[in-house]
CSV table of C-alpha atoms in Angstrom, one decimal:
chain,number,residue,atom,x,y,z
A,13,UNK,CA,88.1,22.2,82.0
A,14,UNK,CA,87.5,24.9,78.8
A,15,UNK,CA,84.7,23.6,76.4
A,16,UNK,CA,88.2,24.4,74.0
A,17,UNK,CA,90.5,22.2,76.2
A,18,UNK,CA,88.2,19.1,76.3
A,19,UNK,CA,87.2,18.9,72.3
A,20,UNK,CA,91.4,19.2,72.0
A,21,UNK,CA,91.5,16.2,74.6
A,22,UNK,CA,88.9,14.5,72.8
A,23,UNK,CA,90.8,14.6,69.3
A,24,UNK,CA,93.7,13.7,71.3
A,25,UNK,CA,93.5,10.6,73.4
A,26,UNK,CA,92.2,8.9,70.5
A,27,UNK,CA,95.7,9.5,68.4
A,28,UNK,CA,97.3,8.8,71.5
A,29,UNK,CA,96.0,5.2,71.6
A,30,UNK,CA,96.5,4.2,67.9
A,31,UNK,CA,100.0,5.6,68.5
A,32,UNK,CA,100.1,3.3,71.4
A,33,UNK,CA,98.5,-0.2,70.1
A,34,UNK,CA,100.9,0.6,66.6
A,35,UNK,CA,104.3,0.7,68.8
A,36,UNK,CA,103.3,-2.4,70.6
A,37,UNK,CA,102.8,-4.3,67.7
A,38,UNK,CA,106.0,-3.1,65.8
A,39,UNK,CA,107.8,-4.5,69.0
A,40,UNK,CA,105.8,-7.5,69.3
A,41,UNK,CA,106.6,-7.7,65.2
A,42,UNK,CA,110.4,-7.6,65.5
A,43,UNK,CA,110.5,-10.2,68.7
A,44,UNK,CA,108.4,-12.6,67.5
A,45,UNK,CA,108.9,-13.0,63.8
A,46,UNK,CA,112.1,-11.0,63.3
A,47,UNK,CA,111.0,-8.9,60.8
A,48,UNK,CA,111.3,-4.7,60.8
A,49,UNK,CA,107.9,-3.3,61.3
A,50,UNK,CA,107.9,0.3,61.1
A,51,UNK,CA,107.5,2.5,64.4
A,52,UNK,CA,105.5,5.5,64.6
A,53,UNK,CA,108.9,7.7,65.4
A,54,UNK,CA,110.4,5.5,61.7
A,55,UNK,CA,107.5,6.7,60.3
A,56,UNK,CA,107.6,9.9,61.2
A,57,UNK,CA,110.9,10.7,60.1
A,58,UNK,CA,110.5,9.5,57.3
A,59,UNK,CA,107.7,11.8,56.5
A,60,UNK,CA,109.7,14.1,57.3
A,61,UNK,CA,112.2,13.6,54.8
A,62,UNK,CA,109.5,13.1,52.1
A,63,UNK,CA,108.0,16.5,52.8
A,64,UNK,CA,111.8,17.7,52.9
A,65,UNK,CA,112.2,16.7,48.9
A,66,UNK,CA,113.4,13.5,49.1
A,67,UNK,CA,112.2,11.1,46.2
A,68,UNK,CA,109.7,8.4,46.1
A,69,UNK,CA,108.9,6.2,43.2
A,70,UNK,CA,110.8,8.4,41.0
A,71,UNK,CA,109.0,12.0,42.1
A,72,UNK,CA,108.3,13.8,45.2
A,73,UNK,CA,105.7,13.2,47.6
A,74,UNK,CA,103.9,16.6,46.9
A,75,UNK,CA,103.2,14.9,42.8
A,76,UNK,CA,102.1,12.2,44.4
A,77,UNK,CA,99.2,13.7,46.4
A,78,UNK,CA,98.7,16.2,43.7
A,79,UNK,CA,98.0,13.4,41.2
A,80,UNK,CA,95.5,11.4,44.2
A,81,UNK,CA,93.8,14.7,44.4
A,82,UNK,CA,93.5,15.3,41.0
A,83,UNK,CA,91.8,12.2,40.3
A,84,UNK,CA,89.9,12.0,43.5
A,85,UNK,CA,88.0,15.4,42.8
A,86,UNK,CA,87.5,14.7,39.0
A,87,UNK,CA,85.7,11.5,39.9
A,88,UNK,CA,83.8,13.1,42.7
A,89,UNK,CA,82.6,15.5,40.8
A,90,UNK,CA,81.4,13.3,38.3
A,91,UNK,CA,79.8,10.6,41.3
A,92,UNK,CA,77.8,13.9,43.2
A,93,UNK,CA,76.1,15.2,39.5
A,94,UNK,CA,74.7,11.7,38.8
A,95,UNK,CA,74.2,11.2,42.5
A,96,UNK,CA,72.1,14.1,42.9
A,97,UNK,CA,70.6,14.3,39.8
A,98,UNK,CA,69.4,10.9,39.9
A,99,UNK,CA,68.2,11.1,43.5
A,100,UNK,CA,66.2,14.8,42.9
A,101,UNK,CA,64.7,13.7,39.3
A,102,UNK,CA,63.6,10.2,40.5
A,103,UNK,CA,62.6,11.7,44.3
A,104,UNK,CA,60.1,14.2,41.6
A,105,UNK,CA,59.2,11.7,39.3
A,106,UNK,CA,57.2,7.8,40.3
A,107,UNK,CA,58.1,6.4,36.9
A,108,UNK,CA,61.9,7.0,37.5
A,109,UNK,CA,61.9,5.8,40.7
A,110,UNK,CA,59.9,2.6,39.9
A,111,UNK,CA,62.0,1.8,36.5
A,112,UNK,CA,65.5,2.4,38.3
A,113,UNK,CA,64.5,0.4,41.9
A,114,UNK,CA,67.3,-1.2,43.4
A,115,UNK,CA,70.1,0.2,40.9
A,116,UNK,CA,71.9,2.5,43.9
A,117,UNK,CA,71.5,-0.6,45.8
A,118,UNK,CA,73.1,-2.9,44.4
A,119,UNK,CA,75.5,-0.6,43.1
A,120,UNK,CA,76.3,0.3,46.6
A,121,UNK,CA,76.5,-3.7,47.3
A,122,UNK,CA,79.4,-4.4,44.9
A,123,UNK,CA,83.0,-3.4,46.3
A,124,UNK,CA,84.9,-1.0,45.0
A,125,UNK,CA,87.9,-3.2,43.8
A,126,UNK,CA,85.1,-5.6,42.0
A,127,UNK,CA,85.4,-2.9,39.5
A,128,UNK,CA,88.7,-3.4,38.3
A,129,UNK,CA,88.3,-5.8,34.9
A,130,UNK,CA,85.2,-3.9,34.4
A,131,UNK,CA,87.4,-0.7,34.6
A,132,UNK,CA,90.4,-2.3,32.4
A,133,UNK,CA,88.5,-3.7,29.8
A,134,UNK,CA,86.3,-0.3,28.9
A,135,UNK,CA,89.4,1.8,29.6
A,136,UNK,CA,92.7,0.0,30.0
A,137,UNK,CA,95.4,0.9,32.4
A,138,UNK,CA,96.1,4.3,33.9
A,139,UNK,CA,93.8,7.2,35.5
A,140,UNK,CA,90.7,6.9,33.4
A,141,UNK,CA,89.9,3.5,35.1
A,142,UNK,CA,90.7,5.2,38.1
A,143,UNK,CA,88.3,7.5,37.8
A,144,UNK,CA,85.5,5.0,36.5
A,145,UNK,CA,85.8,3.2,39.6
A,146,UNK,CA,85.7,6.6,41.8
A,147,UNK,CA,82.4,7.0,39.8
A,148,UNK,CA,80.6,4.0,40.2
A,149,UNK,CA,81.3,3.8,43.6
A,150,UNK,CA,80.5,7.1,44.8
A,151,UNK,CA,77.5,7.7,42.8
A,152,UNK,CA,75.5,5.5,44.9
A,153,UNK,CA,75.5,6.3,48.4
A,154,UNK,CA,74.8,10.1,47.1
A,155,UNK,CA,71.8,8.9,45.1
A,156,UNK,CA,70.2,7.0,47.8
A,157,UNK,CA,70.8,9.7,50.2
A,158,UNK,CA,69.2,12.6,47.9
A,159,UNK,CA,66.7,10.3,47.0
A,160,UNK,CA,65.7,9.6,50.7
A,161,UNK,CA,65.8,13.1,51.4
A,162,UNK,CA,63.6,14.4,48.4
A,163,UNK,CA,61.0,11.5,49.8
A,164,UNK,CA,61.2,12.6,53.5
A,165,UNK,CA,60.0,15.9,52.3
A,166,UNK,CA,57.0,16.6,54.5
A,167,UNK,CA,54.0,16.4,51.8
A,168,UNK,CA,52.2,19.5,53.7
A,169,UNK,CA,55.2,21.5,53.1
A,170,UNK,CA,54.9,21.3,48.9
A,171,UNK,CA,51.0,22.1,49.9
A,172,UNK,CA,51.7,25.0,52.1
A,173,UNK,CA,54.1,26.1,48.9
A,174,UNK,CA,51.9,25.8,46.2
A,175,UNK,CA,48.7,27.1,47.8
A,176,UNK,CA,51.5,30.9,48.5
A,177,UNK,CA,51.8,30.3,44.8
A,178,UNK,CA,54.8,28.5,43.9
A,179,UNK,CA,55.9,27.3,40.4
A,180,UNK,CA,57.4,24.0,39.5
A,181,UNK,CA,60.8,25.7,39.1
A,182,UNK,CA,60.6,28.0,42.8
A,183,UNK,CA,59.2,24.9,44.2
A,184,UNK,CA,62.4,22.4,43.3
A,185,UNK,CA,64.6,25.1,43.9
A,186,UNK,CA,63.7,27.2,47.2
A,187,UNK,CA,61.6,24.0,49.0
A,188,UNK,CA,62.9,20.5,47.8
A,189,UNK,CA,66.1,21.1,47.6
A,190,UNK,CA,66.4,23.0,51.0
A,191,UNK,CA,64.5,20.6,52.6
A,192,UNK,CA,66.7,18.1,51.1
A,193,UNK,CA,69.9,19.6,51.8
A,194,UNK,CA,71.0,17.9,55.5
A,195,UNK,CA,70.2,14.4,53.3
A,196,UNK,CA,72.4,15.5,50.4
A,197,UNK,CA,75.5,16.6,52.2
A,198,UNK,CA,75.5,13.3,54.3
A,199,UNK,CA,75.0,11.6,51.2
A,200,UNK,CA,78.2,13.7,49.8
A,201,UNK,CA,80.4,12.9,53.0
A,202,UNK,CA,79.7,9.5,52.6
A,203,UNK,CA,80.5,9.6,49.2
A,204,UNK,CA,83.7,11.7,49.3
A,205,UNK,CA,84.8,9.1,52.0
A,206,UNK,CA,83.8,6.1,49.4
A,207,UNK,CA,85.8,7.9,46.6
A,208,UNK,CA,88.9,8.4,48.4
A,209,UNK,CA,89.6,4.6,49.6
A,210,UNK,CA,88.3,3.4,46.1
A,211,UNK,CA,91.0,5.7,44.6
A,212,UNK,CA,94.0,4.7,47.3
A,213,UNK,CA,92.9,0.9,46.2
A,214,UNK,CA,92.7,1.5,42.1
A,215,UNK,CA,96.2,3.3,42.4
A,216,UNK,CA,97.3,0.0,43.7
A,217,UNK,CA,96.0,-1.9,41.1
A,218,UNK,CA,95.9,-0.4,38.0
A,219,UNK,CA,99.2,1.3,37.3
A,220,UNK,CA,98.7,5.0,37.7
A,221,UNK,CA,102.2,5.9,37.8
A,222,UNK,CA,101.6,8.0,40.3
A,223,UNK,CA,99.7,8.7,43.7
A,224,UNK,CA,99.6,7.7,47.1
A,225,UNK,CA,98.2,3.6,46.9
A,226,UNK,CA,100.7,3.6,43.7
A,227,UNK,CA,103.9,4.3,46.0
A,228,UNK,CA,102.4,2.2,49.0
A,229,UNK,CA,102.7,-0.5,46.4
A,230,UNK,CA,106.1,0.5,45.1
A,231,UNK,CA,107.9,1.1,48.5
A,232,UNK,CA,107.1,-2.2,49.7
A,233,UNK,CA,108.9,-3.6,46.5
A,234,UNK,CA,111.9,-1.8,47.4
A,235,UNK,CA,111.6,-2.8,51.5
A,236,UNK,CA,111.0,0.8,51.9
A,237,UNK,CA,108.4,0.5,54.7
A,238,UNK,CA,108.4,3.5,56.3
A,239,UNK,CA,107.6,5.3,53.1
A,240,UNK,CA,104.8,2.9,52.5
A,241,UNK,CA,103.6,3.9,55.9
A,242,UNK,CA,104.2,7.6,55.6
A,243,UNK,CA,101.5,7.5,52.6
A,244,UNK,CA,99.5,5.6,54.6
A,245,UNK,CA,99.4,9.0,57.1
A,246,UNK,CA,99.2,11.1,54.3
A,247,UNK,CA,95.9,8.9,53.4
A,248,UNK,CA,94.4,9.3,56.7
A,249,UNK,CA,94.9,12.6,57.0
A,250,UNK,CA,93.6,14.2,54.2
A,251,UNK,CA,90.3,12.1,54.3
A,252,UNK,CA,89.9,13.1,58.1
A,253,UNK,CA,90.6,16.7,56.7
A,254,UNK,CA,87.8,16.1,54.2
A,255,UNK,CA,85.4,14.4,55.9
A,256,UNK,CA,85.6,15.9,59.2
A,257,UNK,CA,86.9,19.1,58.7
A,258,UNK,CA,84.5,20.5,56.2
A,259,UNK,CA,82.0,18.0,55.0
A,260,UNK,CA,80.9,17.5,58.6
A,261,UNK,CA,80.5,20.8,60.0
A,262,UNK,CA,78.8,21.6,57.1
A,263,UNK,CA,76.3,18.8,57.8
A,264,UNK,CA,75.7,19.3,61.3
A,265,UNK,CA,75.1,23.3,59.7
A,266,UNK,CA,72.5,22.4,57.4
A,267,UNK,CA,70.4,19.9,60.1
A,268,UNK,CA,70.5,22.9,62.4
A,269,UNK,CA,69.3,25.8,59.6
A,270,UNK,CA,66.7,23.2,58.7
A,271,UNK,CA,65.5,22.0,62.0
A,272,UNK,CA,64.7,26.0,63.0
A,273,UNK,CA,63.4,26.7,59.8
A,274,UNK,CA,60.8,24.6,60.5
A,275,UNK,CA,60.2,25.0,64.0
């Protein structure tokens, strides 16, 4: 079989069998307890309407993954500057590190949803809390990732730099951070992963108006399961698209650069 054929196959069978264990129950569902649990085909066709125009929750499905977006990348952005400026300036500098020990930690301990009266009472209800709680969940995995990256810098590298004459600045720029760079995307894949099911949860919770966990929440008042479970899809989807699709290939790209540069 084609190197092609099998990594279709492998992408495959594994949708095949969620597809599989999720029709089973939503017949087990109906016969034992009686009550309509979404198919995948239900599902499906009702995605299909929803990408056709019809309304959910008042607007159309394409505002309500625009609005997800929106939020997701404004409070991503925010998490990966801290992130990585944290992890590079405290990676440089013993005092940072020493008088910020165990902040990413336990930041990284506390679920996202914990955030949500912390995130109510500083900003009330709506998308700023949101994107607080995109923030301060993301932020940490990045920063402990950079962090560990800057500190896994072999120290006869920086030697082997500054004795060819390198400054401060050519040193951060065209050896740390290079060197850093395989840690610092895994630490953004992570991160991007974190924000995205922090934001489908806050939509749930804290009255967006709009978005994809704000009509999950919605449809299921109105029994419109199937619309509930489209946006689940929809969720799935465009995290696998992020994460897999061009976070990881990028990752797998910079361990490779990085491994031959310093063969």
């Amino acid at each position: 079989m084609p190197p092609v054929s099998k990594k279709i196959l492998r992408s495959i069978v594994p949708l095949l069998i969620v597809l599989g264990i999720w029709e089973v129950a939503a017949q087990m569902v109906m016969g034992i307890r009686g009550v309509p649990f979404p198919t995948p085909w239900q599902t499906f066709l009702r995605l299909g309407g929803l990408t056709g125009g019809d309304s959910l929750c008042g607007h159309s499905l394409y505002v309500h993954i625009g609005n997800s977006l929106r939020r997701w990348a404004i409070g991503f952005t925010i998490a990966a500057f801290l992130g990585i400026g944290y992890g590079l300036v405290a990676g440089r500098i013993r005092a940072v590190e020493k008088a910020t020990a165990g902040i990413p930690q336990l930041l990284l301990l506390i679920p996202g949803l914990a955030w949500v009266p912390v995130a109510i009472l500083l900003f009330g209800i709506g998308e700023t809390a949101t994107v607080f709680m995109i923030v301060v969940s993301a932020t940490a995995p990045i920063a402990i990732n950079v962090l560990g990256g800057i500190k896994d810098i072999d120290v006869q590298l920086v030697r082997a730099a500054r004795m060819m004459g390198a400054g401060n600045n050519a040193l951060f720029f065209r050896v740390l951070i290079p060197a850093a760079l395989p840690s610092l995307i895994s630490g953004l894949r992570i991160g991007l992963g974190t924000g995205w099911r922090v934001l489908v949860a806050a939509e749930m919770v804290v009255g967006t108006g709009t978005g994809l966990g704000y009509s999950i929440v919605q449809a299921r008042w109105t029994l419109d399961y199937p619309a509930s479970f489209a946006c689940i899809a929809v969720i799935c989807g465009i995290g696998l698209l992020a994460e897999q699709g061009i976070l990881r290939p990028l990752e797998k790209q910079a361990h490779t650069r990085w491994t031959l540069a310093t063969e």
